[in-house]
Short mmCIF file of C-alpha atoms in Angstrom, two decimals:
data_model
loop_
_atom_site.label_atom_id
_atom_site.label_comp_id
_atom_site.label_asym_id
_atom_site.label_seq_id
_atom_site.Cartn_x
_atom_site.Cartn_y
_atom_site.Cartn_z
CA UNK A 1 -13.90 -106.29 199.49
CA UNK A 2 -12.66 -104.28 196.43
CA UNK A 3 -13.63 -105.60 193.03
CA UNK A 4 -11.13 -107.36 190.89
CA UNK A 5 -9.63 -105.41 187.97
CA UNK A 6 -10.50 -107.34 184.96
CA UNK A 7 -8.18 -107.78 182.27
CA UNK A 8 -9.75 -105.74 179.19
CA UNK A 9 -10.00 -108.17 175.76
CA UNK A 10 -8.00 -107.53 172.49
CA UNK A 11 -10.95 -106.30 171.15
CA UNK A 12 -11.92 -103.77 173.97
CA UNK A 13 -8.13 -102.62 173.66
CA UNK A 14 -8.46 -102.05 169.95
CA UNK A 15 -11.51 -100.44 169.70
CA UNK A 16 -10.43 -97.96 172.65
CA UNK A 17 -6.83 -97.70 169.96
CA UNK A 18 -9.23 -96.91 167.59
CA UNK A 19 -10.95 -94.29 169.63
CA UNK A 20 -7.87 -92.09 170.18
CA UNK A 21 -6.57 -92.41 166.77
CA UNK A 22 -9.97 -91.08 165.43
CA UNK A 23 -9.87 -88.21 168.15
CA UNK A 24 -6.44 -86.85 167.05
CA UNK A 25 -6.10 -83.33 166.18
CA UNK A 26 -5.54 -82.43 162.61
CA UNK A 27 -1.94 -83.65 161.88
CA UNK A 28 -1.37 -85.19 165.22
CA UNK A 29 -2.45 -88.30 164.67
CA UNK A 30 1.04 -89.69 164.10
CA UNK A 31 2.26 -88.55 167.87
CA UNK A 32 -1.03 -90.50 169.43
CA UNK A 33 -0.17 -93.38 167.90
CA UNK A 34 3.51 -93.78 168.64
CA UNK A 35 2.20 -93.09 172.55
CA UNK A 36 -0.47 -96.25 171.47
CA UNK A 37 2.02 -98.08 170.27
CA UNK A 38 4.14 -97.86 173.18
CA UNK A 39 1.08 -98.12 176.12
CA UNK A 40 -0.28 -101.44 174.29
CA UNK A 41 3.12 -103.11 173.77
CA UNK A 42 1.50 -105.50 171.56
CA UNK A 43 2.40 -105.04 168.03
CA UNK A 44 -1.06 -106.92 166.66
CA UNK A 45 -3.50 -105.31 168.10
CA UNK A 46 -1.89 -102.11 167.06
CA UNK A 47 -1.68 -103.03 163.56
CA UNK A 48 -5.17 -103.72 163.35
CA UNK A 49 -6.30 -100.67 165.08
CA UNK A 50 -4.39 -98.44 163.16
CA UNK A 51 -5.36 -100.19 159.89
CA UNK A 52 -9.02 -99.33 160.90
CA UNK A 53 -8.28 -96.05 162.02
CA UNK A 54 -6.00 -94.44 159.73
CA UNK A 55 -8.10 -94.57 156.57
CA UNK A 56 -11.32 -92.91 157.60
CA UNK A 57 -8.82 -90.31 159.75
CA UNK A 58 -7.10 -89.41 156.35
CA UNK A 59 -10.57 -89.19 154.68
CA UNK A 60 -12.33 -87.38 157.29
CA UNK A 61 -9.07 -84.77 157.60
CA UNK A 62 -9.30 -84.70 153.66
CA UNK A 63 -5.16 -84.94 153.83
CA UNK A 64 -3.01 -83.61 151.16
CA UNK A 65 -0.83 -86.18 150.17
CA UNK A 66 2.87 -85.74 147.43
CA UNK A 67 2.48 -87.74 144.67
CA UNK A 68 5.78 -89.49 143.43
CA UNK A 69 7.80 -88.27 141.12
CA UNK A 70 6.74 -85.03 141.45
CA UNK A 71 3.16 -84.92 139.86
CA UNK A 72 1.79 -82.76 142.27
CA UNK A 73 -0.03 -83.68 144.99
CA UNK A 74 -3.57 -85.63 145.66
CA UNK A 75 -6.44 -84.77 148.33
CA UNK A 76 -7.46 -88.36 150.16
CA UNK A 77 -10.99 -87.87 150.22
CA UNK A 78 -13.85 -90.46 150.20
CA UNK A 79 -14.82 -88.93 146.80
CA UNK A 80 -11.81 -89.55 144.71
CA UNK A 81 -11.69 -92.91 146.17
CA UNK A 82 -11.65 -95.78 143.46
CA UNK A 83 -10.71 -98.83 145.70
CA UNK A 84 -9.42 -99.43 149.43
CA UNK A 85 -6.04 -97.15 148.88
CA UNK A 86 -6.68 -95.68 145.18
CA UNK A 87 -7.28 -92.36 145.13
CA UNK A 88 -8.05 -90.00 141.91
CA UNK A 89 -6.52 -86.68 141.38
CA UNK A 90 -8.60 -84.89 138.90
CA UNK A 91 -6.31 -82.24 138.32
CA UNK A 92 -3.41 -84.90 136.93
CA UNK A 93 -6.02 -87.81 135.84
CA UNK A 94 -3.63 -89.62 138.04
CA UNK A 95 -4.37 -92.52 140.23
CA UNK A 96 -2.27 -92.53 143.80
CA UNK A 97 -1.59 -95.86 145.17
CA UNK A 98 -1.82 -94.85 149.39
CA UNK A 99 -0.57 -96.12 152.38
CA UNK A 100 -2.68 -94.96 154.84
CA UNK A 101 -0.73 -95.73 157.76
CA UNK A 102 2.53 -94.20 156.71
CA UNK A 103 0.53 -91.39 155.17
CA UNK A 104 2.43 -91.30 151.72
CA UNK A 105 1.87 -92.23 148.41
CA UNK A 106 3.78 -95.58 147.32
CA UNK A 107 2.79 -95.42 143.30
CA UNK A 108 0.71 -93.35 140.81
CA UNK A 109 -0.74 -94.74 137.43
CA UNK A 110 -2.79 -92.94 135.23
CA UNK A 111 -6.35 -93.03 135.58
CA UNK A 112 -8.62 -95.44 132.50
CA UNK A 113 -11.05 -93.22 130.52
CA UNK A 114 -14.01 -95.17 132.96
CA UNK A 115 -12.77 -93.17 135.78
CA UNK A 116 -12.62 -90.21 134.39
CA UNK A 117 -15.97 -87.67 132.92
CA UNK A 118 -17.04 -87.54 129.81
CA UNK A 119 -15.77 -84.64 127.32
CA UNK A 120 -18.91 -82.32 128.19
CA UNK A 121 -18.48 -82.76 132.21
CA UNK A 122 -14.67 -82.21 131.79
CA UNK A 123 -15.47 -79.01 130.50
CA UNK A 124 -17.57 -77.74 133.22
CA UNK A 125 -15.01 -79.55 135.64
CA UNK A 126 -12.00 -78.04 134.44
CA UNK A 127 -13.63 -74.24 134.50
CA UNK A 128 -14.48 -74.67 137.89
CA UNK A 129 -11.51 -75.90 139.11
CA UNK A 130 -9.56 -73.09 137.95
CA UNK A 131 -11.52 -70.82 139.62
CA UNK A 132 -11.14 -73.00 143.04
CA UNK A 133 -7.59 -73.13 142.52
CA UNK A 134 -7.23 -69.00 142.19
CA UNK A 135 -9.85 -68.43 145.00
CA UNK A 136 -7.77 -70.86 147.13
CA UNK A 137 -4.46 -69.69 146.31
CA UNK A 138 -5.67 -66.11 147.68
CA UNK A 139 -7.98 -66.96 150.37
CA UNK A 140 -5.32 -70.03 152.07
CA UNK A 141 -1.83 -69.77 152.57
CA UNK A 142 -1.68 -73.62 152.49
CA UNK A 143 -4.89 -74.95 151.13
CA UNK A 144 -5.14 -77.29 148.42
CA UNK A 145 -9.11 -77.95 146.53
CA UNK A 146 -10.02 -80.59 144.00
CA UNK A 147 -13.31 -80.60 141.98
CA UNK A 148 -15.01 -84.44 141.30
CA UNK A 149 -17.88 -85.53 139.48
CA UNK A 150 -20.16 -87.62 141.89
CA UNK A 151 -23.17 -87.85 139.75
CA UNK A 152 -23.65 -88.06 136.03
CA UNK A 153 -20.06 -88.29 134.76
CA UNK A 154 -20.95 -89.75 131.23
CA UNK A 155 -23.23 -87.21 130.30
CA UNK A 156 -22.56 -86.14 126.72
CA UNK A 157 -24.15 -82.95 126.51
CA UNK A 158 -27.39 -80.77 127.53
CA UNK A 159 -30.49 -81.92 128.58
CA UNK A 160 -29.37 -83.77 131.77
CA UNK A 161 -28.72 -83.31 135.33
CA UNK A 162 -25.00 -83.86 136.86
CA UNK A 163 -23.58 -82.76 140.15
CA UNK A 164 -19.56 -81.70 141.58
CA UNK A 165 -18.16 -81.72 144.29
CA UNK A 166 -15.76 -79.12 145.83
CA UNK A 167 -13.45 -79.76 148.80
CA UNK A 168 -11.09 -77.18 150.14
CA UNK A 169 -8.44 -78.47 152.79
CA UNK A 170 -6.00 -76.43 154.42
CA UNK A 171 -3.71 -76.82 157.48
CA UNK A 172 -1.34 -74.99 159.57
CA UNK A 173 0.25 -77.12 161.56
CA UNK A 174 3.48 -76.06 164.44
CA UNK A 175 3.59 -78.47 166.83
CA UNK A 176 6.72 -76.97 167.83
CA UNK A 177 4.75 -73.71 168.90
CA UNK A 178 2.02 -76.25 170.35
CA UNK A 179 -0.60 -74.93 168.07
CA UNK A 180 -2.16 -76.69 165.10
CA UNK A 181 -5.36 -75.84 162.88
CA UNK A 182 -7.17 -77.08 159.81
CA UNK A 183 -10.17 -75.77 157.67
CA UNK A 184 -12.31 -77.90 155.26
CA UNK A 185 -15.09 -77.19 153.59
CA UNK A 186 -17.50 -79.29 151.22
CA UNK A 187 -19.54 -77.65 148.86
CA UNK A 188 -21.98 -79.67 146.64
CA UNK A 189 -23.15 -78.23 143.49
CA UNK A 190 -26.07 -79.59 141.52
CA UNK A 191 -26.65 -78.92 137.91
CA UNK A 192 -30.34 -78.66 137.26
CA UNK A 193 -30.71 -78.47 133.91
CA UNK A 194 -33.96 -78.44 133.30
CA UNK A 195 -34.77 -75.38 135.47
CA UNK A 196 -31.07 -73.72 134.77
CA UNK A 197 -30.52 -73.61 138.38
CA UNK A 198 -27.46 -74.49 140.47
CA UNK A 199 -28.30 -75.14 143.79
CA UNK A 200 -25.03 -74.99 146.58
CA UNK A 201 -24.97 -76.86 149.92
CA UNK A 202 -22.11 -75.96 152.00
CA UNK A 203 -20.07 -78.12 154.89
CA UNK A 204 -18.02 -75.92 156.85
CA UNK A 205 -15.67 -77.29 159.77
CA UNK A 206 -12.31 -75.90 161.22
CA UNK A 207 -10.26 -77.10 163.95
CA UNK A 208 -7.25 -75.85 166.29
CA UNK A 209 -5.66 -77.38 168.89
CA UNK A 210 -3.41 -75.13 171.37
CA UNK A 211 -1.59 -76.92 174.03
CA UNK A 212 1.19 -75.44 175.67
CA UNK A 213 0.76 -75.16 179.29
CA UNK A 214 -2.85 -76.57 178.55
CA UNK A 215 -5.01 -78.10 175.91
CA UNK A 216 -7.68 -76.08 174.23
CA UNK A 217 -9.49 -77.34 170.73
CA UNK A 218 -12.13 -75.95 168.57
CA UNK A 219 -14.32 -77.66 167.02
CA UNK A 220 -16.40 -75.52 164.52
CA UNK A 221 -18.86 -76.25 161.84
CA UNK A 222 -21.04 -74.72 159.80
CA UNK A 223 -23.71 -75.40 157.06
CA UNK A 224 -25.23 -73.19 153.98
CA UNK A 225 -27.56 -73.14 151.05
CA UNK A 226 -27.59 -71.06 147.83
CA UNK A 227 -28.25 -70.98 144.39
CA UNK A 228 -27.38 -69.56 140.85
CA UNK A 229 -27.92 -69.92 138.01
CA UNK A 230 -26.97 -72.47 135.18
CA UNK A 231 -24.90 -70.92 132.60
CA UNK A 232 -21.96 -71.49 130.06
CA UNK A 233 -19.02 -73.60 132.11
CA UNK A 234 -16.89 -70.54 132.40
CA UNK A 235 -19.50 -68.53 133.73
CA UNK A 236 -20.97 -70.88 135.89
CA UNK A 237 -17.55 -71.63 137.31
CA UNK A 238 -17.34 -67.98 138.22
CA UNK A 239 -20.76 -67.61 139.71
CA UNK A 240 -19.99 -70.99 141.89
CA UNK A 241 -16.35 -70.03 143.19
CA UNK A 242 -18.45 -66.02 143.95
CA UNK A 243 -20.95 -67.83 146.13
CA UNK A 244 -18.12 -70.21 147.94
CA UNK A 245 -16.16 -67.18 148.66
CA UNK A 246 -19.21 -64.83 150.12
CA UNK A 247 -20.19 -67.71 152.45
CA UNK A 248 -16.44 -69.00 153.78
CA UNK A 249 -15.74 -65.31 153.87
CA UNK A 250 -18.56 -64.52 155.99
CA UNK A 251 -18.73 -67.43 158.27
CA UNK A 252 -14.50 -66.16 159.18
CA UNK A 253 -15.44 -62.94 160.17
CA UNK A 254 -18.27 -64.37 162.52
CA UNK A 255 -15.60 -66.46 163.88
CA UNK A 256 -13.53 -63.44 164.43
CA UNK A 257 -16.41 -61.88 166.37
CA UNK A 258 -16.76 -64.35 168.67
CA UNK A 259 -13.21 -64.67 169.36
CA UNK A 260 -13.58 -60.87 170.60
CA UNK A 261 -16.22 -61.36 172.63
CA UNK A 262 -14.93 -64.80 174.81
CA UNK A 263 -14.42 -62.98 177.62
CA UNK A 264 -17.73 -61.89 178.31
CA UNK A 265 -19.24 -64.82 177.41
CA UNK A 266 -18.29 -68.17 177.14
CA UNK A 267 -14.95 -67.71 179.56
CA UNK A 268 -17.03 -65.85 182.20
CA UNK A 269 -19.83 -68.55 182.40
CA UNK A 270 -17.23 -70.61 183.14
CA UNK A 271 -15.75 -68.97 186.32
CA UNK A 272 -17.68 -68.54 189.88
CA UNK A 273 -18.93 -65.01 190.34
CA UNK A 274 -17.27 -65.00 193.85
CA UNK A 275 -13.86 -66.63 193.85
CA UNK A 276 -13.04 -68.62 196.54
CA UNK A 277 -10.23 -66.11 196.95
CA UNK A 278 -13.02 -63.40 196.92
CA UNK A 279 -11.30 -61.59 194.27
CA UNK A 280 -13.26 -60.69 191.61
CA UNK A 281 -11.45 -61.65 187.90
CA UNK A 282 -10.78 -58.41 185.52
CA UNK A 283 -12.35 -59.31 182.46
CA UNK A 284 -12.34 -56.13 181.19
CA UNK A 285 -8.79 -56.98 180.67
CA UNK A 286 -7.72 -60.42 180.44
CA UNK A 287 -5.52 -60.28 177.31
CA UNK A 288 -2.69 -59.23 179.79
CA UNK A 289 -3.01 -63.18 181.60
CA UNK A 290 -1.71 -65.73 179.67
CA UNK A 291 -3.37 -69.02 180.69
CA UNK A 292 -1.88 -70.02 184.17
CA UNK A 293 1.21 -68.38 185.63
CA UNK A 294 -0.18 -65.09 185.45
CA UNK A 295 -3.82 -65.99 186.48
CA UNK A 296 -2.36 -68.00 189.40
CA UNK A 297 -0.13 -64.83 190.40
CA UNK A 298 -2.96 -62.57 190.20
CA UNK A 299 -6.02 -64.23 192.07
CA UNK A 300 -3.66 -65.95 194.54
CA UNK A 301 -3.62 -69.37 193.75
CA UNK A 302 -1.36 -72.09 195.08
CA UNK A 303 0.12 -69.56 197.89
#
């Protein structure tokens, strides 16, 4: 006698909600919940889900966000965050009010001298950011960067430790073409002052989703080390934003390489050796296939 099918609890249906929403592709995350929305047809659970969900999905995706009344814009990140849906844009010394589920800004207000460095951190701050900004606006088409103080923000001069933050977030996202892809990188940057070194740890991870016909993702990360050393805040910033830019550039072009060499690798590990059509696959040539009417017309399939 077949087992019953038993009835799954609200919580078991929002933690499963939750699940998907957390799982969305970069900038997809709206489409999987409008298919959630409809498949639970029950508004409550929903609404708890997605206020779970959405916040530590905007955080995690380090979103870019308009700010109202055209400030600029604001990164969501779990570094600028003051309370549940304040967020601090450096840049402005703006405060964004957020609604994470609607993914827009509601307010702005300017941020109190509390949340904001001190004079002497500012300084260092505001050099490095500039570089970020100029290495960003050449290296990503669409990228945005913002540069916080996480340790040591009321230092008032020499003589103590500090340490910034970097986060770079782009996105390229054409769900019309069925592609979409994201890069985000965290570099943390400590200010040793009492050796004059700044030591650079690196959080790489980048993200594409193709599905037409299919779905395909990548899911790439990366980590890195380095140092340099601990100089004037103009200098410093242009050591830092040298050593980003060596170790972003050079973990792309490894990307690249692997890319070229996917078909005799990873895609031919994942095939038989012998068909079951007995026709052997022509990798030395598969950029003429695209990924199923062509493959199915030349190995035979479904006739």
């Amino acid at each position: 006698m077949a087992e019953e099918e038993t009835e799954l609890s609200e919580e078991q249906k929002k933690e499963i909600a939750k699940w998907f929403l957390l799982n969305a592709p970069a900038g997809e995350i709206q489409y999987v919940a409008k298919d959630l929305k409809s498949v639970l047809n029950d508004d409550d659970v929903y609404n708890e889900a997605a206020s779970e969900a959405f916040p530590f999905y905007n955080k995690s995706h380090m979103i870019c966000l308009e700010l109202p009344g055209r400030f600029g814009d604001v990164l969501i990140t779990s570094y600028g965050e003051l309370q549940d849906n304040e967020y601090l844009d450096p840049k402005t010394a703006q405060v964004a009010i957020v609604d994470h589920v609607k993914q827009v800004c509601t307010e702005v207000r300017p941020a109190t001298d509390e949340e904001l460095p001190s004079a002497y951190i500012e300084e260092y701050r505001c050099a490095l950011e500039a570089e970020m900004l100029k290495y960003v606006g050449e290296a990503y088409p669409k990228g945005f960067c913002s540069v916080y103080c996480i340790n040591g923000k009321d230092v008032e001069g020499p003589g103590s430790d500090f340490e910034f933050v970097v986060v770079i977030s782009a996105a390229r996202l054409s769900p019309q073409n069925f592609c979409n892809g994201s890069w985000r990188s965290i570099w943390n940057i400590e200010f040793k002052d009492d050796i004059q070194i700044l030591e650079l740890k690196g959080k790489l991870q980048v993200g594409a989703h193709y599905f037409e016909e299919g779905n395909v993702q990548l899911d790439a990360k990366h980590e890195c080390r380095d140092s340099t050393m601990f100089q004037s805040p103009d200098d410093s910033a242009i050591a830092i934003a040298s050593v980003i830019r060596h170790h972003e550039t050079e973990y792309l072009a490894s990307l690249e390489a692997s890319y070229l060499n996917l078909p005799d690798t990873t895609f031919k590990d994942l095939r038989r050796k012998l068909p079951v059509t007995r026709t052997l696959f022509p990798w030395h040539n598969t950029s003429q296939f695209s990924l199923t009417r062509e493959i199915s017309k030349e190995l035979g399939i479904g006739k």
